[in-house]
mmCIF file of C-alpha atoms and ligand atoms in Angstrom:
data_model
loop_
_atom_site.group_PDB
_atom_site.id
_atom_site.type_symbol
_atom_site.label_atom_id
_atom_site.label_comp_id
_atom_site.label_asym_id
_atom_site.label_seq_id
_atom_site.Cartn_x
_atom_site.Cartn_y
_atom_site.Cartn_z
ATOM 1 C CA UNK A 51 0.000 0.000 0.000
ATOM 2 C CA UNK A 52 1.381 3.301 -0.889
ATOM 3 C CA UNK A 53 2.304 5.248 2.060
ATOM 4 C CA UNK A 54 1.700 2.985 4.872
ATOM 5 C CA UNK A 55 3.717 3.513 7.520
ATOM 6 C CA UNK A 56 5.815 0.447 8.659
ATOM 7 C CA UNK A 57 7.902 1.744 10.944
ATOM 8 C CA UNK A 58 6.899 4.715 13.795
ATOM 9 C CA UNK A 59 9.691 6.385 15.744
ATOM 10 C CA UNK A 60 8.022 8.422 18.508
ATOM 11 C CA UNK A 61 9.161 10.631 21.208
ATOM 12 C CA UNK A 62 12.412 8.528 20.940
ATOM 13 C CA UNK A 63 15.167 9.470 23.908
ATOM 14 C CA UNK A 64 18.060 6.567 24.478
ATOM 15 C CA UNK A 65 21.453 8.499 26.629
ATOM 16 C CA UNK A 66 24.529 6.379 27.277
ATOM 17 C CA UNK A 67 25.748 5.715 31.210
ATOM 18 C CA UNK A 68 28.808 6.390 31.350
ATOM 19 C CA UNK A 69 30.622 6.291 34.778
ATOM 20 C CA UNK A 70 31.566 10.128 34.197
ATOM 21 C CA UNK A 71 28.291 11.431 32.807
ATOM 22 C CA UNK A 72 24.994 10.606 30.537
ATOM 23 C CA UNK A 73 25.271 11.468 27.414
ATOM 24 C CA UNK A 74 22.082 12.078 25.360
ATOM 25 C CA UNK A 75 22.539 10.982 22.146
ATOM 26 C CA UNK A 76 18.775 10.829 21.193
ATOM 27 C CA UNK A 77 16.635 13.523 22.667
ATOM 28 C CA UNK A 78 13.743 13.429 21.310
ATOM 29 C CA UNK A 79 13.425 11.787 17.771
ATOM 30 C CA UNK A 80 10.198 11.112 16.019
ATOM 31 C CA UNK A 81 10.033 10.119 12.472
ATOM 32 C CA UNK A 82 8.195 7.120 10.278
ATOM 33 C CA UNK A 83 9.199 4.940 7.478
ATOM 34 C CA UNK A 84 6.472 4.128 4.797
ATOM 35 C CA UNK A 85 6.857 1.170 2.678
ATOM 36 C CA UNK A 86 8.750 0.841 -0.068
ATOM 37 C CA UNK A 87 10.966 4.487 0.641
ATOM 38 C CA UNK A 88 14.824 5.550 1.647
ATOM 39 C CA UNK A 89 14.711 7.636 4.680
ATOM 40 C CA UNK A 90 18.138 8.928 5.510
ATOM 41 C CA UNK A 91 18.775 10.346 8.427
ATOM 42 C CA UNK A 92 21.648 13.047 7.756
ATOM 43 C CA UNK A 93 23.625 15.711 10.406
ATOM 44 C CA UNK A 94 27.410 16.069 11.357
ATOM 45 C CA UNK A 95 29.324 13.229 13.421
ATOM 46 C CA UNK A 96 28.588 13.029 16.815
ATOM 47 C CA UNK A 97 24.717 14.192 16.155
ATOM 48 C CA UNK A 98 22.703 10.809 17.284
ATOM 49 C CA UNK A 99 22.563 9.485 13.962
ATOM 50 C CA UNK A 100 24.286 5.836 15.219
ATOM 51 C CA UNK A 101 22.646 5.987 18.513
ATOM 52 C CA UNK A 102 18.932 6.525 16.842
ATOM 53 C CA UNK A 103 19.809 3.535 14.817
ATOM 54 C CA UNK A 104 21.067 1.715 17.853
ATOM 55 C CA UNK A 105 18.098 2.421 19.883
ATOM 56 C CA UNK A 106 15.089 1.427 17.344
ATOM 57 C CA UNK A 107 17.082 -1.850 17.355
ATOM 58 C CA UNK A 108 17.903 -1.914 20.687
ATOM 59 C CA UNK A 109 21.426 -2.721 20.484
ATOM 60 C CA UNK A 110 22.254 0.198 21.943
ATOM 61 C CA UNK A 111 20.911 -1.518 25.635
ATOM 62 C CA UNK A 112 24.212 -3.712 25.316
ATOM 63 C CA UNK A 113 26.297 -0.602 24.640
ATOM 64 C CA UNK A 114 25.863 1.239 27.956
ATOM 65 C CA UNK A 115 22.785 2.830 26.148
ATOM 66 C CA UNK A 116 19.114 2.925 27.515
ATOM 67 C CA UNK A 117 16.419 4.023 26.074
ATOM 68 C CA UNK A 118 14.594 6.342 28.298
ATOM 69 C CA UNK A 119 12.011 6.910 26.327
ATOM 70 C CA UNK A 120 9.313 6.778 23.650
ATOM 71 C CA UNK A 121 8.075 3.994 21.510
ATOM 72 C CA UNK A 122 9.451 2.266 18.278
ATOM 73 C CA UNK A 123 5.848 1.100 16.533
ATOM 74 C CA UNK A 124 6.486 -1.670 13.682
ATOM 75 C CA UNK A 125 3.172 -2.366 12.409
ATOM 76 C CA UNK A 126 2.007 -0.796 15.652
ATOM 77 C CA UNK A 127 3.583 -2.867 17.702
ATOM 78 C CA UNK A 128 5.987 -0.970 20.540
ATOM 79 C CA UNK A 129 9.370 -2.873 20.091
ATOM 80 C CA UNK A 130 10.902 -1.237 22.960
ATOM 81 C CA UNK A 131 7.862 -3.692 24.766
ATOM 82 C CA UNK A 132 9.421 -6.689 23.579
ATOM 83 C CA UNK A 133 11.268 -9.592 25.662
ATOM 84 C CA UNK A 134 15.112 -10.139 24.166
ATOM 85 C CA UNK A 135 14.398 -13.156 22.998
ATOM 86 C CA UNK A 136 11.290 -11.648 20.248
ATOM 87 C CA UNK A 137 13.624 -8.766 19.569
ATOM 88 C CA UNK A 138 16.741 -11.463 18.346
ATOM 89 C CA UNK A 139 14.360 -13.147 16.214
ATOM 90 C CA UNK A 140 12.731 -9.867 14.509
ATOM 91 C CA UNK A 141 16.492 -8.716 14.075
ATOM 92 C CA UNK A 142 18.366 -10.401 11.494
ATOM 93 C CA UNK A 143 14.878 -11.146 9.670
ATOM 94 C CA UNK A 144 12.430 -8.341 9.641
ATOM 95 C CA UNK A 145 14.441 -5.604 10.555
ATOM 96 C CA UNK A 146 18.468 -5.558 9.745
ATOM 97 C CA UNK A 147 21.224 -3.181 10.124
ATOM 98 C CA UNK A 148 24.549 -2.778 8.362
ATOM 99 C CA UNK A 149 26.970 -1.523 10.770
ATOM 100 C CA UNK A 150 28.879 1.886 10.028
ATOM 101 C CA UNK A 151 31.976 -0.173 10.954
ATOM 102 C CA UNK A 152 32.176 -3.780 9.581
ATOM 103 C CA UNK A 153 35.774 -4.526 10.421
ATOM 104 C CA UNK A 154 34.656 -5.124 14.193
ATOM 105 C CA UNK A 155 30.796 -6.659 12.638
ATOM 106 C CA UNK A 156 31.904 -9.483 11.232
ATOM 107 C CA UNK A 157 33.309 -12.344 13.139
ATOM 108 C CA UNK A 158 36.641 -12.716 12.471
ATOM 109 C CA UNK A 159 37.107 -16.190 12.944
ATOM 110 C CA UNK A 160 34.359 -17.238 10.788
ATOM 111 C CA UNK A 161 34.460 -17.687 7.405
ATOM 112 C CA UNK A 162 32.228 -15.374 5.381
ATOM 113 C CA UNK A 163 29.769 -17.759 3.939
ATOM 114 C CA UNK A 164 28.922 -19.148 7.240
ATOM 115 C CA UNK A 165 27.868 -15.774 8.623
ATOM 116 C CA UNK A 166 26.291 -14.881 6.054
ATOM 117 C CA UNK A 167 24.329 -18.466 6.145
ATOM 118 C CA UNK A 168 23.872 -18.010 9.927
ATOM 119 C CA UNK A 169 20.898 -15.784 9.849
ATOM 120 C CA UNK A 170 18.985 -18.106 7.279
ATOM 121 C CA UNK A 171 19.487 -21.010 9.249
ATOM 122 C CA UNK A 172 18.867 -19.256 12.462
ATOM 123 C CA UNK A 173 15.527 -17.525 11.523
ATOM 124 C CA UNK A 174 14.199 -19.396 7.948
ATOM 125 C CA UNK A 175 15.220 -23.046 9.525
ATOM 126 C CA UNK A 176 17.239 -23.674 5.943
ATOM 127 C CA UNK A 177 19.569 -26.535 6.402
ATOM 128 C CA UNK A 178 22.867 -25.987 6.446
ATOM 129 C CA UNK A 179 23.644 -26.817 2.259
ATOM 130 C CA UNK A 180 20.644 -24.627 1.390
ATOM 131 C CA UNK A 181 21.828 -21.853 3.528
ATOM 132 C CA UNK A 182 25.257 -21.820 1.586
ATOM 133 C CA UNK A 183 23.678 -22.016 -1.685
ATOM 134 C CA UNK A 184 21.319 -19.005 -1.211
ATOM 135 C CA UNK A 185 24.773 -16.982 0.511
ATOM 136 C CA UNK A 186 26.633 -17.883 -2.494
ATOM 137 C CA UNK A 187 23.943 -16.066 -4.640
ATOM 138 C CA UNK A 188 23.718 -13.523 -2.079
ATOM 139 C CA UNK A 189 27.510 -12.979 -2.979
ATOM 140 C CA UNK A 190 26.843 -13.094 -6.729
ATOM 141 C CA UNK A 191 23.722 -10.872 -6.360
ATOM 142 C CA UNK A 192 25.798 -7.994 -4.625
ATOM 143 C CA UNK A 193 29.039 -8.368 -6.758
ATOM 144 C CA UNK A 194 31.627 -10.097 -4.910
ATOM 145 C CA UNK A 195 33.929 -11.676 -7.518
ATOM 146 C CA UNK A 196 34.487 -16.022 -7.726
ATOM 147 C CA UNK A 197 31.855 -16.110 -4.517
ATOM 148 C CA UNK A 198 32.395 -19.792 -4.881
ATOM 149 C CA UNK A 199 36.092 -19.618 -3.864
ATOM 150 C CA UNK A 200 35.863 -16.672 -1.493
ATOM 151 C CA UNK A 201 32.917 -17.903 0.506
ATOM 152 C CA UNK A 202 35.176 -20.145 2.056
ATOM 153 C CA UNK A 203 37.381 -17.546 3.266
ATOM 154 C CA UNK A 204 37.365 -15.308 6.653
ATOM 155 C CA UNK A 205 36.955 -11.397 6.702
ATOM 156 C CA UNK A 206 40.628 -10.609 6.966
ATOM 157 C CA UNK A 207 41.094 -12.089 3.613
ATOM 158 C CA UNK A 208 38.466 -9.261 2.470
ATOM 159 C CA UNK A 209 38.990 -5.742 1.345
ATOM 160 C CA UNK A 210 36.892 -3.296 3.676
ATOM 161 C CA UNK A 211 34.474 -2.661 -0.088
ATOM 162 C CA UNK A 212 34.227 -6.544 -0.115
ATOM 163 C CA UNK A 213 33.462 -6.443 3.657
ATOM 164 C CA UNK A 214 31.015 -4.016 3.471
ATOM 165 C CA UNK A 215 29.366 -6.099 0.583
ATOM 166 C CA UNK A 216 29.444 -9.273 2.940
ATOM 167 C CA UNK A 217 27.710 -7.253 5.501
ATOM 168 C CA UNK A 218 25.047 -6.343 2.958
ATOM 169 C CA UNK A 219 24.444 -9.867 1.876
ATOM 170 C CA UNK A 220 24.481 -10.965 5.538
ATOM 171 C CA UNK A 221 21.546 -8.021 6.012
ATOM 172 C CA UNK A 222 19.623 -9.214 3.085
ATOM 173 C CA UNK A 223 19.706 -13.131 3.760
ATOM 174 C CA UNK A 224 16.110 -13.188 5.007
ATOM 175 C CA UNK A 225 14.744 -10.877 2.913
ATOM 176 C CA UNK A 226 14.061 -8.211 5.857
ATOM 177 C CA UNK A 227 11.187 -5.743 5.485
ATOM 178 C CA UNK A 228 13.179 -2.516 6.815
ATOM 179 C CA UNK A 229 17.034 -1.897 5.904
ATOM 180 C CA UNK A 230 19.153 0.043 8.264
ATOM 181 C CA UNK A 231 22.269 0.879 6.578
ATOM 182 C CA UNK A 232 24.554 3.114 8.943
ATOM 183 C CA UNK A 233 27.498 4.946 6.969
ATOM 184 C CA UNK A 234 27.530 1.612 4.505
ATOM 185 C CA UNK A 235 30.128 3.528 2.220
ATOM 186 C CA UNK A 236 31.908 6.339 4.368
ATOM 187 C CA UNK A 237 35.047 4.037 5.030
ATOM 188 C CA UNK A 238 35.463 3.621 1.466
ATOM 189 C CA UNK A 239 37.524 4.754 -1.576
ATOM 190 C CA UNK A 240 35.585 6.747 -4.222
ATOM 191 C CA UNK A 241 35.425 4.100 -6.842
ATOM 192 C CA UNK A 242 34.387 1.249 -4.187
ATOM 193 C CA UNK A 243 31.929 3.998 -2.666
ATOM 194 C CA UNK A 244 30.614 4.322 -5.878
ATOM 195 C CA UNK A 245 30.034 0.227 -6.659
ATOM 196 C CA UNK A 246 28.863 -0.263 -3.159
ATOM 197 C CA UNK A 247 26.085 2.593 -3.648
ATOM 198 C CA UNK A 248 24.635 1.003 -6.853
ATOM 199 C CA UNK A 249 23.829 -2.634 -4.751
ATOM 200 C CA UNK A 250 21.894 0.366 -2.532
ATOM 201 C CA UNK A 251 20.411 2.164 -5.561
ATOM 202 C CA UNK A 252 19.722 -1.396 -6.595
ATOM 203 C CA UNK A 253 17.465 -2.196 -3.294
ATOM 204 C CA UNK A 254 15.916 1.464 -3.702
ATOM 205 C CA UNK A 255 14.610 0.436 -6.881
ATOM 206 C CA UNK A 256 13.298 -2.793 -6.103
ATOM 207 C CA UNK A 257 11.179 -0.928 -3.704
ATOM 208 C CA UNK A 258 13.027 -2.060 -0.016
ATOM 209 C CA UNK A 259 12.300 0.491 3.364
ATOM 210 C CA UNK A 260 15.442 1.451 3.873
ATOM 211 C CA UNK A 261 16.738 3.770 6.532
ATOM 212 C CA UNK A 262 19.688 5.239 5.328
ATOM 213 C CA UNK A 263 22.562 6.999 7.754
ATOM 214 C CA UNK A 264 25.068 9.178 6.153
ATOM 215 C CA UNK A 265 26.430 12.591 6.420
ATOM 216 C CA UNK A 266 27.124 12.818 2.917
ATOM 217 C CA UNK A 267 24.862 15.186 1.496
ATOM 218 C CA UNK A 268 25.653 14.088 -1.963
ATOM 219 C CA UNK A 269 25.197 10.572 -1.443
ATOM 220 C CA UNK A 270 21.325 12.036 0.460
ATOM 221 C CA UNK A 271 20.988 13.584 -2.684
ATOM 222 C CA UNK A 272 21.291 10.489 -4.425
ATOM 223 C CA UNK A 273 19.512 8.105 -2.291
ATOM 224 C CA UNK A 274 17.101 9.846 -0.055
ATOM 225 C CA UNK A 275 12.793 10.000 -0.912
ATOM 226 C CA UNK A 276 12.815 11.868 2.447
ATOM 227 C CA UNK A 277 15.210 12.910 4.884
ATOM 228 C CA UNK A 278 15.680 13.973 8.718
ATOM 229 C CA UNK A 279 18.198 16.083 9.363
ATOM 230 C CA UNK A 280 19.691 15.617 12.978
ATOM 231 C CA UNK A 281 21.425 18.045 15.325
ATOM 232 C CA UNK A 282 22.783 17.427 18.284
ATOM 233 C CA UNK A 283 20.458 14.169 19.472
ATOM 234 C CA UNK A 284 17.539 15.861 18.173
ATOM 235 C CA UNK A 285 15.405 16.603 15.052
ATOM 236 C CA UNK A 286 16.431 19.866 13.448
ATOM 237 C CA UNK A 287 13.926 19.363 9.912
ATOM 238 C CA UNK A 288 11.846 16.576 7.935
ATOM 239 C CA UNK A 289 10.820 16.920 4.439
ATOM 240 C CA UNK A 290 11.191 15.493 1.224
ATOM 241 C CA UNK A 291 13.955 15.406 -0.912
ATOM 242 C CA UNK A 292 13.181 18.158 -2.784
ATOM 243 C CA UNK A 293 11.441 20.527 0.024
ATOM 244 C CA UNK A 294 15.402 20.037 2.030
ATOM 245 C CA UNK A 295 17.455 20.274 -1.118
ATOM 246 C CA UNK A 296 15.018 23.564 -2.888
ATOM 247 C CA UNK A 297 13.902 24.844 0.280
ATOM 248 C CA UNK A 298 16.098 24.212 3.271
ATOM 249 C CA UNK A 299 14.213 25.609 6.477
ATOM 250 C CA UNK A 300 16.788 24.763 9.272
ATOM 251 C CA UNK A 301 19.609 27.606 9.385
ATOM 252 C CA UNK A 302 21.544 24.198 10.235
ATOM 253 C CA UNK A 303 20.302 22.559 7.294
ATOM 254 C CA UNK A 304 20.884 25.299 5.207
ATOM 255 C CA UNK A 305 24.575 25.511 6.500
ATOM 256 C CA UNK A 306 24.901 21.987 5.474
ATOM 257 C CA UNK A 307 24.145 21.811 2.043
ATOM 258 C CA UNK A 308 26.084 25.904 1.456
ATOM 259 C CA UNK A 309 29.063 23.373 2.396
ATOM 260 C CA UNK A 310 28.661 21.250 -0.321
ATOM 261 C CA UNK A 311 30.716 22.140 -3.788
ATOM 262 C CA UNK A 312 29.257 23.802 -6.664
ATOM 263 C CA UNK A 313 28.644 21.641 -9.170
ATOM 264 C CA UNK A 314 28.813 24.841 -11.815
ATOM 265 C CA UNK A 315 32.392 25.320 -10.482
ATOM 266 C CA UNK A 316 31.321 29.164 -10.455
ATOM 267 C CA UNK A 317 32.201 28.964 -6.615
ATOM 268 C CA UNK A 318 35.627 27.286 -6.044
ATOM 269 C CA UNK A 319 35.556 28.042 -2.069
ATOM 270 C CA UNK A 320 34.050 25.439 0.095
ATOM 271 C CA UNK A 321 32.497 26.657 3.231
ATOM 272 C CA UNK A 322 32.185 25.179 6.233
ATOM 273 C CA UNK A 323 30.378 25.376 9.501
ATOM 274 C CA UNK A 324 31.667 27.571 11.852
ATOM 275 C CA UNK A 325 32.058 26.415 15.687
ATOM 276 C CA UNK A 326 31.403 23.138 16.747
ATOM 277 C CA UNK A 327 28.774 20.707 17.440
ATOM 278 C CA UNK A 328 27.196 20.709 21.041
ATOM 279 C CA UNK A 329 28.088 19.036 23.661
ATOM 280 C CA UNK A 330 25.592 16.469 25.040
ATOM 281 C CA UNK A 331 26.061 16.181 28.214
ATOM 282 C CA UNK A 332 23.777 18.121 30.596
ATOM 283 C CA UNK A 333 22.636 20.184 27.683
ATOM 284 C CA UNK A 334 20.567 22.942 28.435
ATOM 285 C CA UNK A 335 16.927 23.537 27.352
ATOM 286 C CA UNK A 336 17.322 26.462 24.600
ATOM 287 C CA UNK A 337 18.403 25.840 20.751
ATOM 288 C CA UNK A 338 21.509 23.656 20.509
ATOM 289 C CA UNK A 339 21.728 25.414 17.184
ATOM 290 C CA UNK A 340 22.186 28.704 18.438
ATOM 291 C CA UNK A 341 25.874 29.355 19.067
ATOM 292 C CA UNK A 342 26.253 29.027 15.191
ATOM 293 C CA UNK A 343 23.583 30.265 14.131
ATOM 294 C CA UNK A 344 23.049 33.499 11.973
ATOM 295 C CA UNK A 345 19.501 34.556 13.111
ATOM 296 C CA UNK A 346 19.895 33.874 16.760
ATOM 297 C CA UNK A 347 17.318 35.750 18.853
ATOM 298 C CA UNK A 348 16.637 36.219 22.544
ATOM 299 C CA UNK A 349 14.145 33.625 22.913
ATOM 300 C CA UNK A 350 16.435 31.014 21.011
ATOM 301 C CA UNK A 351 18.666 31.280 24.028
ATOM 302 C CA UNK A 352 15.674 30.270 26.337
ATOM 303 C CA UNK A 353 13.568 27.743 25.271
ATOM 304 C CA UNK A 354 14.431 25.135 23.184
ATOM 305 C CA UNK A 355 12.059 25.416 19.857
ATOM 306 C CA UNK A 356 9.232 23.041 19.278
ATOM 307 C CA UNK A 357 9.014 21.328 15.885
ATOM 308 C CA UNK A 358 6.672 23.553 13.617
ATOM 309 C CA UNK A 359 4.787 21.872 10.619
ATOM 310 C CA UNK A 360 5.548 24.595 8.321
ATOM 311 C CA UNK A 361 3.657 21.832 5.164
ATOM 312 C CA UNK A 362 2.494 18.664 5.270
ATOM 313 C CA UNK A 363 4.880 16.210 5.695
ATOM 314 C CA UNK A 364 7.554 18.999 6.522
ATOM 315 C CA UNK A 365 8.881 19.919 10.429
ATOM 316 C CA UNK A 366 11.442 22.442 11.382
ATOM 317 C CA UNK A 367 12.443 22.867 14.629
ATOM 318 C CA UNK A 368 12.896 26.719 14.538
ATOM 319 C CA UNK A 369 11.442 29.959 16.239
ATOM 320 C CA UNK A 370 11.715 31.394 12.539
ATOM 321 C CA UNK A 371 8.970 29.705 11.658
ATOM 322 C CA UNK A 372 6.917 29.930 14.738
ATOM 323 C CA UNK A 373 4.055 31.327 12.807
ATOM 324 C CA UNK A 374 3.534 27.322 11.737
ATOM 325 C CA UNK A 375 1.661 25.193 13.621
ATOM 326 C CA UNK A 376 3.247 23.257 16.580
ATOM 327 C CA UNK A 377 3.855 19.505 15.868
ATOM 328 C CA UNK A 378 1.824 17.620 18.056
ATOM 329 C CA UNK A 379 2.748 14.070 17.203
ATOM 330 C CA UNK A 380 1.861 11.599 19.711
ATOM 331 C CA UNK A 381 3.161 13.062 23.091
ATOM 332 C CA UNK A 382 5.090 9.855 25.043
ATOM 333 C CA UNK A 383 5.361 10.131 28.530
ATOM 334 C CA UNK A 384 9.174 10.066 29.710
ATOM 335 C CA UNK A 385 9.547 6.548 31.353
ATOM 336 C CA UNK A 386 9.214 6.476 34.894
ATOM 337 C CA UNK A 387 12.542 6.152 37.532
ATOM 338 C CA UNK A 388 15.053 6.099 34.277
ATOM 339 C CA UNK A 389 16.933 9.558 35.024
HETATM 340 N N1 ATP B 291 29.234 3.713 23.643
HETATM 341 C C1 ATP B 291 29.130 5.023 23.894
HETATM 342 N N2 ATP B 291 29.276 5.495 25.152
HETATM 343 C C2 ATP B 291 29.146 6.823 25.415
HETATM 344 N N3 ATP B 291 28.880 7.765 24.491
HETATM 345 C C3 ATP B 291 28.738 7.349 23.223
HETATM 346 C C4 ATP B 291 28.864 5.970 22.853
HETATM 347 N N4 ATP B 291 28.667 5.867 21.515
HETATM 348 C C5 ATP B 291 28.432 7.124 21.061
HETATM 349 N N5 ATP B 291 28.478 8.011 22.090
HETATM 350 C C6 ATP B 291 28.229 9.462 22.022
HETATM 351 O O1 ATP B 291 26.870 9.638 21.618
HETATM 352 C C7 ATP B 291 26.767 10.749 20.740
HETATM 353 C C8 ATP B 291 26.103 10.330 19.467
HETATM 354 O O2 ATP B 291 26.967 9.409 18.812
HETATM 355 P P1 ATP B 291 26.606 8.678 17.458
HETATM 356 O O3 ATP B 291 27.591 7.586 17.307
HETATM 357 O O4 ATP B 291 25.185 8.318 17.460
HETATM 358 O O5 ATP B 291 26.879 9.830 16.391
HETATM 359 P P2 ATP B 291 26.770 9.756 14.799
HETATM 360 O O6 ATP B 291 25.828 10.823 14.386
HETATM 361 O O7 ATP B 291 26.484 8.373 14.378
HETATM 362 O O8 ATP B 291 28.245 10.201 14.357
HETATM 363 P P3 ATP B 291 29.182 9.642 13.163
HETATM 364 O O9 ATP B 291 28.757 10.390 11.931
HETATM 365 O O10 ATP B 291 30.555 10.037 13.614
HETATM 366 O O11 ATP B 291 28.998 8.167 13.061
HETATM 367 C C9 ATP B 291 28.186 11.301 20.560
HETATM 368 O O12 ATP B 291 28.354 12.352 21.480
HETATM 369 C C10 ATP B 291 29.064 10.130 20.940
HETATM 370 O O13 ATP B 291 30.298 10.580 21.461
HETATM 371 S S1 SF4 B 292 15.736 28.586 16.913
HETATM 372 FE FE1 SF4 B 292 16.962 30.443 16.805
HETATM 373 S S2 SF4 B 292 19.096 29.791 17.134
HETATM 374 FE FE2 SF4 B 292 17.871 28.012 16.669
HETATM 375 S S3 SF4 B 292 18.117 27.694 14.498
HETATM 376 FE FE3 SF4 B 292 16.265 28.898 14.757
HETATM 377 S S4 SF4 B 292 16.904 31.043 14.667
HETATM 378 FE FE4 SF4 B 292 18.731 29.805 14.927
HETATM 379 MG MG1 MG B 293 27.534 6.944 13.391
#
């Protein structure tokens, strides 16, 4: 069904424990995915993009993370409501992830067929020779040259491009219904980037949810039906490719894409943001935006802004457009005796 909404991220807070301090990596996140789109979620390093990632799947819990808050509503159903045991088996078959870093994702010890096999046998109950013979054309499918020699072999043997593929495969073995793909290309050389971004292009065109995690507004530009731009743990705009790229609301996202090159070559100077991203610890309640940002005003230093719905389908979490409607969503209680 066009439009229906698979996946419903609302209210969303997870902060790491650390012994020194709490970090809050997602303050407040709310976003959906509908069927069949690319959602990337885009913003500097450092912003929450991982940790949002890590905290609809839950991983983050085995991280020193917690989620503190909100719900995570596939089909409807809260995930954050379900015992480990329901969450393994979703993961790895409904919903998978490729990890930003798959160097320390794969199991070293294990050779790359068998992990990519794992998940089949684990959640489709394949046997073990029918779980090799769909990784092998998992391998073919995604480009990794004579898959019947290298399935055999173990990640070290494996350029990070080539790892990065495995990790793909081992994503796609049971045909999961959402993709999370976080930074699948930022580790890689510009020709491997390039290969590695058409097996994604590929998926977008066969119609797959993906979320998609990059800070690479070109690569956005490339992949995205709809984006999120993050700042600092929290949601700075939503909107479509077109409304961010035509129309950017966000002084932060309009920072963003002044830093990317011309492609007229009329302006040879790159720009860049000036200052640096917030800190996240203890933050205080005003706009995390506003020591960088142009328009700052008295009451930016106050409060921090709500999201205004400044069109359908678009947010912006800015008093510049406080004229807008306030975006209501679907208020979640903060859960109880958590900080
Ligand atoms: N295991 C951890 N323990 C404590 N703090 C963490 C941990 N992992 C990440 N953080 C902090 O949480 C915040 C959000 O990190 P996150 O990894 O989500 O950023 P990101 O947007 O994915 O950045 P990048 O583009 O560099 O991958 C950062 O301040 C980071 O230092
Ligand atoms: S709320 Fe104020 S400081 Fe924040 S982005 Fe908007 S104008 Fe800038
Ligand atoms: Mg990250």
């Amino acid at each position: 069904m066009a439009d229906e909404v698979i996946l419903e991220v609302r209210d969303l807070r997870a902060y790491y424990f650390t012994p020194l301090a709490v970090v809050r990596a997602v303050d407040v996140v709310t976003f959906d995915l509908r069927r069949g789109e690319t959602l990337c979620l885009v913003g500097e390093s450092g912003c929450g993009k991982s940790a949002t990632a890590l905290a609809i799947t839950r991983l983050i819990e085995g991280l020193r993370g917690r989620i503190v808050g909100g719900e995570v509503l596939y089909h409807g159903e809260d995930l954050l409501t379900y015992p480990p045991a329901r969450m393994r088996r979703l993961l790895g078959s409904r919903i998978a992830m490729v990890f930003q870093d798959p160097q320390s994702s794969l199991n070293p010890v294990l050779k790359v067929g068998d992990q990519i096999a794992e998940p089949m046998r684990l959640h489709l109950g394949m046997t073990q020779r029918q779980a090799r013979e769909r990784a092998l054309e998992l391998m073919k499918q995604i480009g990794i040259p004579a898959a019947e020699k290298r399935i055999d072999d173990y990640p070290h043997q494996f350029s990070g491009g080539m790892k990065q593929r495995v990790m793909v495969a081992q994503a796609l073995a049971c045909n999961p219904e959402i993709l999370i793909a976080d930074e699948p290309t930022t580790a890689l050389d510009v020709t491997t980037k390039a290969q590695v971004l058409d097996i994604f292009r590929n998926l977008k065109q066969q119609r797959m949810s993906i979320i998609f995690i990059t800070h690479d507004m070109g690569v956005v530009a490339e992949m995205a039906d709809r984006i999120v731009v993050m700042y600092g743990g929290r949601v700075a705009e939503v909107g479509s490719l077109l409304d961010i790229f035509d129309k950017p609301q966000h002084p932060y996202t309009q920072a963003l894409l002044r830093c990317l090159p011309d492609p007229s070559g009329a302006n040879q100077k790159l720009e860049c943001i000036p200052g640096t991203i917030p800190g996240l610890v203890d933050p205080p309640d005003d706009c995390n935006f506003n020591p960088r940002c142009p328009y700052v005003m008295p009451m930016c230093l106050e409060k921090r802004p709500p999201e205004y719905v400044t069109a359908p389908g678009r947010r912006v979490a800015c008093y510049l457009h406080r004229e807008f409607p306030v975006f209501e969503g679907h208020p979640v209680p903060l859960m109880k005796g958590v900080v």
